[in-house]
mmCIF file of C-alpha atoms and ligand atoms in Angstrom:
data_model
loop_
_atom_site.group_PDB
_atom_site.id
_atom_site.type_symbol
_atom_site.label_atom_id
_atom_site.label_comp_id
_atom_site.label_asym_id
_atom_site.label_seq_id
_atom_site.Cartn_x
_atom_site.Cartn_y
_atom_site.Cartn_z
ATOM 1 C CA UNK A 243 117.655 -53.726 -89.955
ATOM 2 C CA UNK A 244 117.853 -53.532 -93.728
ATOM 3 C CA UNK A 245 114.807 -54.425 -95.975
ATOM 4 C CA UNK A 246 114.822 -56.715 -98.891
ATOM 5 C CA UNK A 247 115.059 -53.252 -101.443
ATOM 6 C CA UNK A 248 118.158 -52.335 -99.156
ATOM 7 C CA UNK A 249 116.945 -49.452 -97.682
ATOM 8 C CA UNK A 250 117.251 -48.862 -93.469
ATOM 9 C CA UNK A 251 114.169 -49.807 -91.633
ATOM 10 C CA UNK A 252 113.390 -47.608 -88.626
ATOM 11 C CA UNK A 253 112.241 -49.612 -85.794
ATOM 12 C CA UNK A 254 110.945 -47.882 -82.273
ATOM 13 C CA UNK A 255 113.642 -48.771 -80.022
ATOM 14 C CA UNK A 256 117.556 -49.839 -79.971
ATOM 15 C CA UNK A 257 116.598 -52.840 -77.995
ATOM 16 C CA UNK A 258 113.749 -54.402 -80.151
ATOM 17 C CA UNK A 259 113.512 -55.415 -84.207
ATOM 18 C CA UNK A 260 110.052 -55.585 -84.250
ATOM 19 C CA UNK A 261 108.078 -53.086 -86.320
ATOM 20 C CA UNK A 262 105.009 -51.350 -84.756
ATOM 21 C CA UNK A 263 101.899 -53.722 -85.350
ATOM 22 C CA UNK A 264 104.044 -56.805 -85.159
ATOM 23 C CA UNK A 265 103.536 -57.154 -81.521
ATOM 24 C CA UNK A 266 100.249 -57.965 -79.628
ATOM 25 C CA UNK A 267 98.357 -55.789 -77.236
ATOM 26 C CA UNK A 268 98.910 -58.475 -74.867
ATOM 27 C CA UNK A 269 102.597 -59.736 -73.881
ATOM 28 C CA UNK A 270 103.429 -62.647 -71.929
ATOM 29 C CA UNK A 271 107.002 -62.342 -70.242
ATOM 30 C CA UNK A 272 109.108 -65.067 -69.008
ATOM 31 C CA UNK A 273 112.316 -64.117 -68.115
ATOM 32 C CA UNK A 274 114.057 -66.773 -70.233
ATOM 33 C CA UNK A 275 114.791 -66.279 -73.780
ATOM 34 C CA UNK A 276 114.316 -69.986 -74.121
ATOM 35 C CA UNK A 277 111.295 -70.357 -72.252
ATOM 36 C CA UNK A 278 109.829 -67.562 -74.702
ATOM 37 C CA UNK A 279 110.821 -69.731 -78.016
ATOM 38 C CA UNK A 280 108.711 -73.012 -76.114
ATOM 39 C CA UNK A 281 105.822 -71.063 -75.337
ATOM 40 C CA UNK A 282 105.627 -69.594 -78.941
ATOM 41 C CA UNK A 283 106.366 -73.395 -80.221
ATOM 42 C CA UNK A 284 104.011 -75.142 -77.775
ATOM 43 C CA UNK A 285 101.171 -72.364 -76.929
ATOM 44 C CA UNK A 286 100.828 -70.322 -79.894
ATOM 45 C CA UNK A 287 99.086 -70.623 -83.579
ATOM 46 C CA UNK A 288 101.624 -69.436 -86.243
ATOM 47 C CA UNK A 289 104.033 -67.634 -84.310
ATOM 48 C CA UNK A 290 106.043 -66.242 -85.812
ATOM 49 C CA UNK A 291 109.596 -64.348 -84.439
ATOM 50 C CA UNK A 292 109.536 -60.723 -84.583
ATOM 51 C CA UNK A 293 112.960 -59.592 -82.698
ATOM 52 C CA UNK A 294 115.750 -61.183 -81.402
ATOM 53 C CA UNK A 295 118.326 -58.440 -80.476
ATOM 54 C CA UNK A 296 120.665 -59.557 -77.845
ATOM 55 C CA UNK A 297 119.081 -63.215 -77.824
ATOM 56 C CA UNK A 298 115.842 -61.696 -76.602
ATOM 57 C CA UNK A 299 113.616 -63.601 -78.494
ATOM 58 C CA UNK A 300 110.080 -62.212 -79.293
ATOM 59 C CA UNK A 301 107.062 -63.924 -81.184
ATOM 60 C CA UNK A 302 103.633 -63.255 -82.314
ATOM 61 C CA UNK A 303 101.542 -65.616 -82.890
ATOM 62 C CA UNK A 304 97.625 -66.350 -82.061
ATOM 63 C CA UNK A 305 95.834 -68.108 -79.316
ATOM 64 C CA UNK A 306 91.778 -68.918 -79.583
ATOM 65 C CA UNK A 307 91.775 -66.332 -82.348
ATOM 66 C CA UNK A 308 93.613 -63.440 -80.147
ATOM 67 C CA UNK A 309 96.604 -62.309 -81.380
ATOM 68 C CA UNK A 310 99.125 -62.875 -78.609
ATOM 69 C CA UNK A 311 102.987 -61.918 -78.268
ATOM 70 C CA UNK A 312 106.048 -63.794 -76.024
ATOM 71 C CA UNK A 313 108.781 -61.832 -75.485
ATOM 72 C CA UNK A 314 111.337 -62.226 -72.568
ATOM 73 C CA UNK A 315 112.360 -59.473 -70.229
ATOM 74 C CA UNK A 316 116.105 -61.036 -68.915
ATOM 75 C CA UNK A 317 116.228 -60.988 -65.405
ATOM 76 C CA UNK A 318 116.210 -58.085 -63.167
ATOM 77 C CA UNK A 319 114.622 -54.745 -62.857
ATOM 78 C CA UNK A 320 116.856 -53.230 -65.491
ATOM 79 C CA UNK A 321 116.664 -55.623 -68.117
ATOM 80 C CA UNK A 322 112.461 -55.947 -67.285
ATOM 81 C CA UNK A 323 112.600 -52.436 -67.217
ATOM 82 C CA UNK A 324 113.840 -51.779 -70.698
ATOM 83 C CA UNK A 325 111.612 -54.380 -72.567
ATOM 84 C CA UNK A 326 108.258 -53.372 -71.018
ATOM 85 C CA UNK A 327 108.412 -49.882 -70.762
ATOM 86 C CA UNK A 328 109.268 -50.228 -74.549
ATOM 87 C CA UNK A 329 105.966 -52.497 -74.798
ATOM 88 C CA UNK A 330 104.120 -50.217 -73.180
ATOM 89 C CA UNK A 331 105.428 -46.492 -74.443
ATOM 90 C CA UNK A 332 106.516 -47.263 -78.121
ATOM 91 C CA UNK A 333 104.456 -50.496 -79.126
ATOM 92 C CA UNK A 334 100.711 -49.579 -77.780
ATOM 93 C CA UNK A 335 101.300 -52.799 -75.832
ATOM 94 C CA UNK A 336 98.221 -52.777 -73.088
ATOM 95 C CA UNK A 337 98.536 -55.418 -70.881
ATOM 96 C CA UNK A 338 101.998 -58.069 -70.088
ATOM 97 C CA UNK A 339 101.793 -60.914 -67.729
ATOM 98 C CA UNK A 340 105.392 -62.305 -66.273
ATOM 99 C CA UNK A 341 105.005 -65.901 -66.031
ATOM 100 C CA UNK A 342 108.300 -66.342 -63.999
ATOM 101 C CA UNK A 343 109.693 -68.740 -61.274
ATOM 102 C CA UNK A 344 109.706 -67.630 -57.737
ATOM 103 C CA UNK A 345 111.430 -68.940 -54.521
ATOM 104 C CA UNK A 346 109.184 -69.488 -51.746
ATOM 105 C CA UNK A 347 109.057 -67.195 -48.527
ATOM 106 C CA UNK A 348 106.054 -68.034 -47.051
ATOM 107 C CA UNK A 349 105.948 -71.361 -45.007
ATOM 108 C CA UNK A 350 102.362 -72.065 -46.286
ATOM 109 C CA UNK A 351 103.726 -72.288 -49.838
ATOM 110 C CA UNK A 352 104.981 -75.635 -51.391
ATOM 111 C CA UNK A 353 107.043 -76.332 -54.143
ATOM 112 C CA UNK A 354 105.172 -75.544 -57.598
ATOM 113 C CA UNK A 355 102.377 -73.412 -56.015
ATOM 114 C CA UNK A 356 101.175 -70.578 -57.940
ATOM 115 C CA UNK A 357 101.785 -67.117 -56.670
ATOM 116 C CA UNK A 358 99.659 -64.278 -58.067
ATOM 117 C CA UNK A 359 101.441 -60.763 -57.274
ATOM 118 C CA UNK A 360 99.472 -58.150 -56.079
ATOM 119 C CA UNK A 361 101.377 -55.833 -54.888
ATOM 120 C CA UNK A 362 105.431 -55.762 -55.323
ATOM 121 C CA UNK A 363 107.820 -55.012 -52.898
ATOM 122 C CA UNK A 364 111.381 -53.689 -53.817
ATOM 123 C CA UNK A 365 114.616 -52.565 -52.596
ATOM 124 C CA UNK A 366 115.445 -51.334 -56.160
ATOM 125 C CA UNK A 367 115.878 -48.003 -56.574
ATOM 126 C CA UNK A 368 114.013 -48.234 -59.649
ATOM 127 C CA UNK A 369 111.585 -45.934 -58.695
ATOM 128 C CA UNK A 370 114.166 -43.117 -58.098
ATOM 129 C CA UNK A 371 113.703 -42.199 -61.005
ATOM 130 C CA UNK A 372 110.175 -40.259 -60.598
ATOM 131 C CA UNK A 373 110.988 -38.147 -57.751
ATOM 132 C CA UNK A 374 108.077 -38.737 -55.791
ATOM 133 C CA UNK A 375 107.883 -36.836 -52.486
ATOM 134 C CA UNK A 376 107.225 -40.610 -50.815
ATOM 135 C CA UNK A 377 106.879 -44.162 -51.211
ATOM 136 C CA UNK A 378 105.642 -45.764 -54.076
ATOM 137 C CA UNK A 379 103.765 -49.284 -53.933
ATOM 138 C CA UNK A 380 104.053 -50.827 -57.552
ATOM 139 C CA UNK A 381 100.825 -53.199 -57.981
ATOM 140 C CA UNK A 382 99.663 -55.603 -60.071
ATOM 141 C CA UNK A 383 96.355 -54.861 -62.214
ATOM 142 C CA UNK A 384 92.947 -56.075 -60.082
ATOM 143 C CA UNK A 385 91.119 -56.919 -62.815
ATOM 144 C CA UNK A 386 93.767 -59.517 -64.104
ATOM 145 C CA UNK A 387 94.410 -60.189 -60.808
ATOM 146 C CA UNK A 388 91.035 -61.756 -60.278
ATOM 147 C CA UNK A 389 90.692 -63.539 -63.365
ATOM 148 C CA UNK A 390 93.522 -65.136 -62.472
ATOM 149 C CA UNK A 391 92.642 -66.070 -59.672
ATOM 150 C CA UNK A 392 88.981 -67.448 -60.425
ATOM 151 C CA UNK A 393 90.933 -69.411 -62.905
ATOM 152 C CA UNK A 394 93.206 -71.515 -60.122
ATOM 153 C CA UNK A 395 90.315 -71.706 -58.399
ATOM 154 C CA UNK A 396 88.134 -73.276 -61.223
ATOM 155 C CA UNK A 397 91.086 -76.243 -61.886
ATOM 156 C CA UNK A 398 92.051 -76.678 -58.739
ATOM 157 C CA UNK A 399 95.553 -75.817 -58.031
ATOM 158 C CA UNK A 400 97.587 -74.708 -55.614
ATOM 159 C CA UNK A 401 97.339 -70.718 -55.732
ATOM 160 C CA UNK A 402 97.649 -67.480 -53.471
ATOM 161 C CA UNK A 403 97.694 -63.826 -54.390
ATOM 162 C CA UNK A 404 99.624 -61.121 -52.225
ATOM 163 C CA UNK A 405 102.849 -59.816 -51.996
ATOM 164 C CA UNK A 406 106.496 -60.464 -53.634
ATOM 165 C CA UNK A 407 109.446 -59.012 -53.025
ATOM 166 C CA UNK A 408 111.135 -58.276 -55.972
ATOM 167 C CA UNK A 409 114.937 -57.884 -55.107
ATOM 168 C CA UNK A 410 117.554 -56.586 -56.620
ATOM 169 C CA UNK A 411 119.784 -59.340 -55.992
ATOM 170 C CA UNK A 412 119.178 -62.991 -56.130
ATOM 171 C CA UNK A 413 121.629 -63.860 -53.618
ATOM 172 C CA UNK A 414 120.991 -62.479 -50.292
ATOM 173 C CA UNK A 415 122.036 -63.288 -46.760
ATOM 174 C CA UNK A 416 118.921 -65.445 -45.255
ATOM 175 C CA UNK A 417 118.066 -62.635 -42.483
ATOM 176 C CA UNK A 418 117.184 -60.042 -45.325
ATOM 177 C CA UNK A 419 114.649 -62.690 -46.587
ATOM 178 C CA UNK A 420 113.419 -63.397 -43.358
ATOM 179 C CA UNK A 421 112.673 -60.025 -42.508
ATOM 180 C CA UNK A 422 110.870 -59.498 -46.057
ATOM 181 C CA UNK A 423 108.686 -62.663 -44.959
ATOM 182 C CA UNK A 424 108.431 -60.858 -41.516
ATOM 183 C CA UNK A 425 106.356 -58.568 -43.554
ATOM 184 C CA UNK A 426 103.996 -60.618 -45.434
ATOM 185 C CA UNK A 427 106.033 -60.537 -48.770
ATOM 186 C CA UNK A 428 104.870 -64.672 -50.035
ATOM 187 C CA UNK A 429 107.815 -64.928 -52.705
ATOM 188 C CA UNK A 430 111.171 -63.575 -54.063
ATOM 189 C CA UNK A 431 112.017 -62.905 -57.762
ATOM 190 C CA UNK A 432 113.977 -59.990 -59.588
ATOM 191 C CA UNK A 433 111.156 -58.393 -62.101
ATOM 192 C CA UNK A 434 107.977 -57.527 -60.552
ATOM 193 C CA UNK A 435 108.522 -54.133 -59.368
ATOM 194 C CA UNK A 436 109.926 -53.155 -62.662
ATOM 195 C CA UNK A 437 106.991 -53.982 -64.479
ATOM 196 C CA UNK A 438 104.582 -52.529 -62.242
ATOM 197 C CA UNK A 439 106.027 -49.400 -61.955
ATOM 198 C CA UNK A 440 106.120 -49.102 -65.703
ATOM 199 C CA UNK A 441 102.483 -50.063 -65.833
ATOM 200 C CA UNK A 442 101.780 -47.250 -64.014
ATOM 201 C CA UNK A 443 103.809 -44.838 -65.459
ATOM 202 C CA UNK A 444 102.212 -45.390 -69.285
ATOM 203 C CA UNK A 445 98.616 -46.156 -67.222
ATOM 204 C CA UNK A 446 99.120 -49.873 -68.643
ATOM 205 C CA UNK A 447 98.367 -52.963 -67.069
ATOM 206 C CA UNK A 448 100.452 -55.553 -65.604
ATOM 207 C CA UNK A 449 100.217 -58.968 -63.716
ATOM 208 C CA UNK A 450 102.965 -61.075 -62.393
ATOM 209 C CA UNK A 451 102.229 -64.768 -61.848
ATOM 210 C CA UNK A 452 105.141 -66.884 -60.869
ATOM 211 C CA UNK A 453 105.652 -70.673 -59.752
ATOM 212 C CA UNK A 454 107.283 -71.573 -56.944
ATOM 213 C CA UNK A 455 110.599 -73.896 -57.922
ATOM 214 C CA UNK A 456 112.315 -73.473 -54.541
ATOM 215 C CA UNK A 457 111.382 -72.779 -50.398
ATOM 216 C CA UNK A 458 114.179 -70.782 -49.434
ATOM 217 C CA UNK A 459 114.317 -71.294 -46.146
ATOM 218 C CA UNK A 460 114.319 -75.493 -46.343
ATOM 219 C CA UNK A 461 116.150 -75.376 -49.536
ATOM 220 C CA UNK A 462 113.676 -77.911 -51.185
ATOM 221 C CA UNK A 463 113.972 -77.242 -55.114
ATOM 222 C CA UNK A 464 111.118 -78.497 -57.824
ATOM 223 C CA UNK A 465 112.702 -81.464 -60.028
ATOM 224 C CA UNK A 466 112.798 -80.612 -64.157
ATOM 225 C CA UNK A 467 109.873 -82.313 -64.647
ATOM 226 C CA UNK A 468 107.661 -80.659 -61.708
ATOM 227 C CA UNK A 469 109.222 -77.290 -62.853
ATOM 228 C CA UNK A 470 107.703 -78.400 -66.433
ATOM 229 C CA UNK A 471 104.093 -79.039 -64.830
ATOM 230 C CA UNK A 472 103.646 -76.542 -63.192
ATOM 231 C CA UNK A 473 105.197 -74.267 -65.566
ATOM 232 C CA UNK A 474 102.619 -75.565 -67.973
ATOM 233 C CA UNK A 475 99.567 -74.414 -65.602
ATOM 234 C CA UNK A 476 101.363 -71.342 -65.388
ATOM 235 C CA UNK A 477 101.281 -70.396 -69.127
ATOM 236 C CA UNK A 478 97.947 -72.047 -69.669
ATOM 237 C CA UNK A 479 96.986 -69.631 -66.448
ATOM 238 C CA UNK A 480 98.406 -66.602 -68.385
ATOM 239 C CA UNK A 481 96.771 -67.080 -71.630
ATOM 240 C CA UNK A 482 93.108 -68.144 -70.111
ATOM 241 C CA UNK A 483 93.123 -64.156 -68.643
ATOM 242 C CA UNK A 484 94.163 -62.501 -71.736
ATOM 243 C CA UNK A 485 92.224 -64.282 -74.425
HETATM 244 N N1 HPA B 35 115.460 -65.504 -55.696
HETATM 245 C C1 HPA B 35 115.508 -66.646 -54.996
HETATM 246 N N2 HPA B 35 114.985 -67.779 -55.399
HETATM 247 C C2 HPA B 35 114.387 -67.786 -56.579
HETATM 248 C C3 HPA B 35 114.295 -66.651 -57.342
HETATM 249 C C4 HPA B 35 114.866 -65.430 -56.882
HETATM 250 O O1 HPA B 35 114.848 -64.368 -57.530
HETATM 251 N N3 HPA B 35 113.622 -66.996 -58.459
HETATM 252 C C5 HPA B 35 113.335 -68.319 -58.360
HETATM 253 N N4 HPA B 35 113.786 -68.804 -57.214
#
C-alpha cells in the first residue's frame, strides 16, 4: 500500500491491508465477504473498511462503545486458517467468533436453530502441522461458550452447544455424514477446526456459532428470508458476548 506522501507502508501480513491498531481485539467472522460488508453496515457504529485484499473485506467499527472488527475468513480450513492465525499472531486480536451457516446432522435440530460449537471435529489435516505425538481436539473457548449460551436461553431461541464436524469438503457421500452423526457431531461446516486450533496455538480464544440453513439428511433448506432471521439472532448473539 502506498501512503498519501508516496512512501511504502509496511503492513503485518501479505494477506491483510490493515495497519496494526486498526483492527479490534474482538473479530467476528462470517465466511462471506458480503455478509461481512452487511454486518459492518447494519451492526456497527462508524465502521469503517480497513482491508480488502482478495475481496476479503474487513471493518472496524464500534458497538455499545466497544470497538469491534468484521472480517471474513473464505471458506475452508485454509482460507480460515490464514485470516485468524494472522488475527491472532500479528494483530493482538484476542478473541473471534465465526457466525457461519451450518447443515444440520442431528435429527433434533430444525432449520434455523442455533448451534454453539464446543468442541470441533475434523478430517483436515490441519493439525499436521504441530507434530503432536496424538490426537488433538480443537475446542471452542468455555467462557464464550456459556455466555452464549445464557444468551439463547434469555430470548428464547432455538439453541444447542456440542460438537461440529468441520470437513474438509462440503460435498460428501451421505454415509461419511452419517457416521460423523453416529458420533455425536450436531452440524457440518468447513471452518471450525481451523480456528480452534489457531486459538490454541497463540493461547487466543475462539467460538464458533453457526445457524442451521439445511438438514442434510431430509434435504429441507431455510428460505432467504428465514436464513435472514435467523442470521440476524446470530450476529446479535455474537456481539451480546463480546461487548
Ligand atoms: N456442509 C453441508 N451443508 C452445509 C454446510 C457445509 O459445510 N454449511 C452450510 N450447510
Amino acid at each position: 500500500m502506498m501512503k498519501s506522501d508516496g512512501t511504502k507502508r509496511e503492513t503485518p501480513t501479505l494477506h491483510n491491508q490493515a495497519e496494526k491498531g486498526q483492527i479490534a481485539e474482538c473479530v467476528l467472522m462470517p465466511g462471506d465477504p458480503q455478509r461481512a460488508r452487511f454486518i459492518a453496515e447494519n451492526y456497527l457504529a462508524d465502521a469503517r473498511l480497513v482491508s480488502e485484499v482478495r475481496g476479503i473485506y474487513a471493518y472496524t467499527g464500534s458497538c455499545r462503545g466497544r470497538k469491534v472488527s468484521v472480517m471474513a475468513s473464505g471458506m475452508g480450513a485454509g482460507s480460515m486458517g490464514i485470516y485468524s492465525y494472522e488475527l491472532f499472531q500479528f494483530y493482538g486480536v484476542e478473541k473471534i467468533i465465526r457466525v457461519g451457516s451450518a447443515g444440520g446432522l442431528s435429527p433434533h435440530l430444525a432449520l434455523r436453530d442455533i448451534v454453539i460449537g464446543t468442541a470441533s471435529s475434523t478430517d483436515t489435516g490441519y493439525a499436521l502441522q504441530y507434530g503432536l505425538p496424538g490426537t488433538l481436539a480443537p475446542c471452542g473457548d468455555f467462557g464464550l461458550a456459556r455466555k452464549a449460551f445464557d444468551y439463547a436461553e434469555k430470548k428464547g431461541l432455538g439453541c444447542r452447544a456440542g460438537m461440529l464436524f468441520s470437513g474438509e469438503a462440503f460435498y460428501y457421500e451421505e454415509e461419511i455424514l452419517r457416521k460423523w452423526a453416529q458420533m455425536g457431531a450436531l452440524a457440518v461446516e468447513m471452518e471450525s477446526a481451523a480456528l480452534y486450533m489457531n486459538a490454541a496455538k497463540t493461547h487466543k480464544k475462539a467460538l464458533a456459532i453457526c445457524t442451521i440453513s439445511d438438514l442434510v439428511f431430509s434435504g429441507e433448506k431455510c428460505s432467504v428470508e428465514e436464513r435472514q432471521n435467523s442470521f440476524d439472532d446470530m450476529i446479535k448473539m455474537a456481539l451480546s458476548i463480546i461487548t
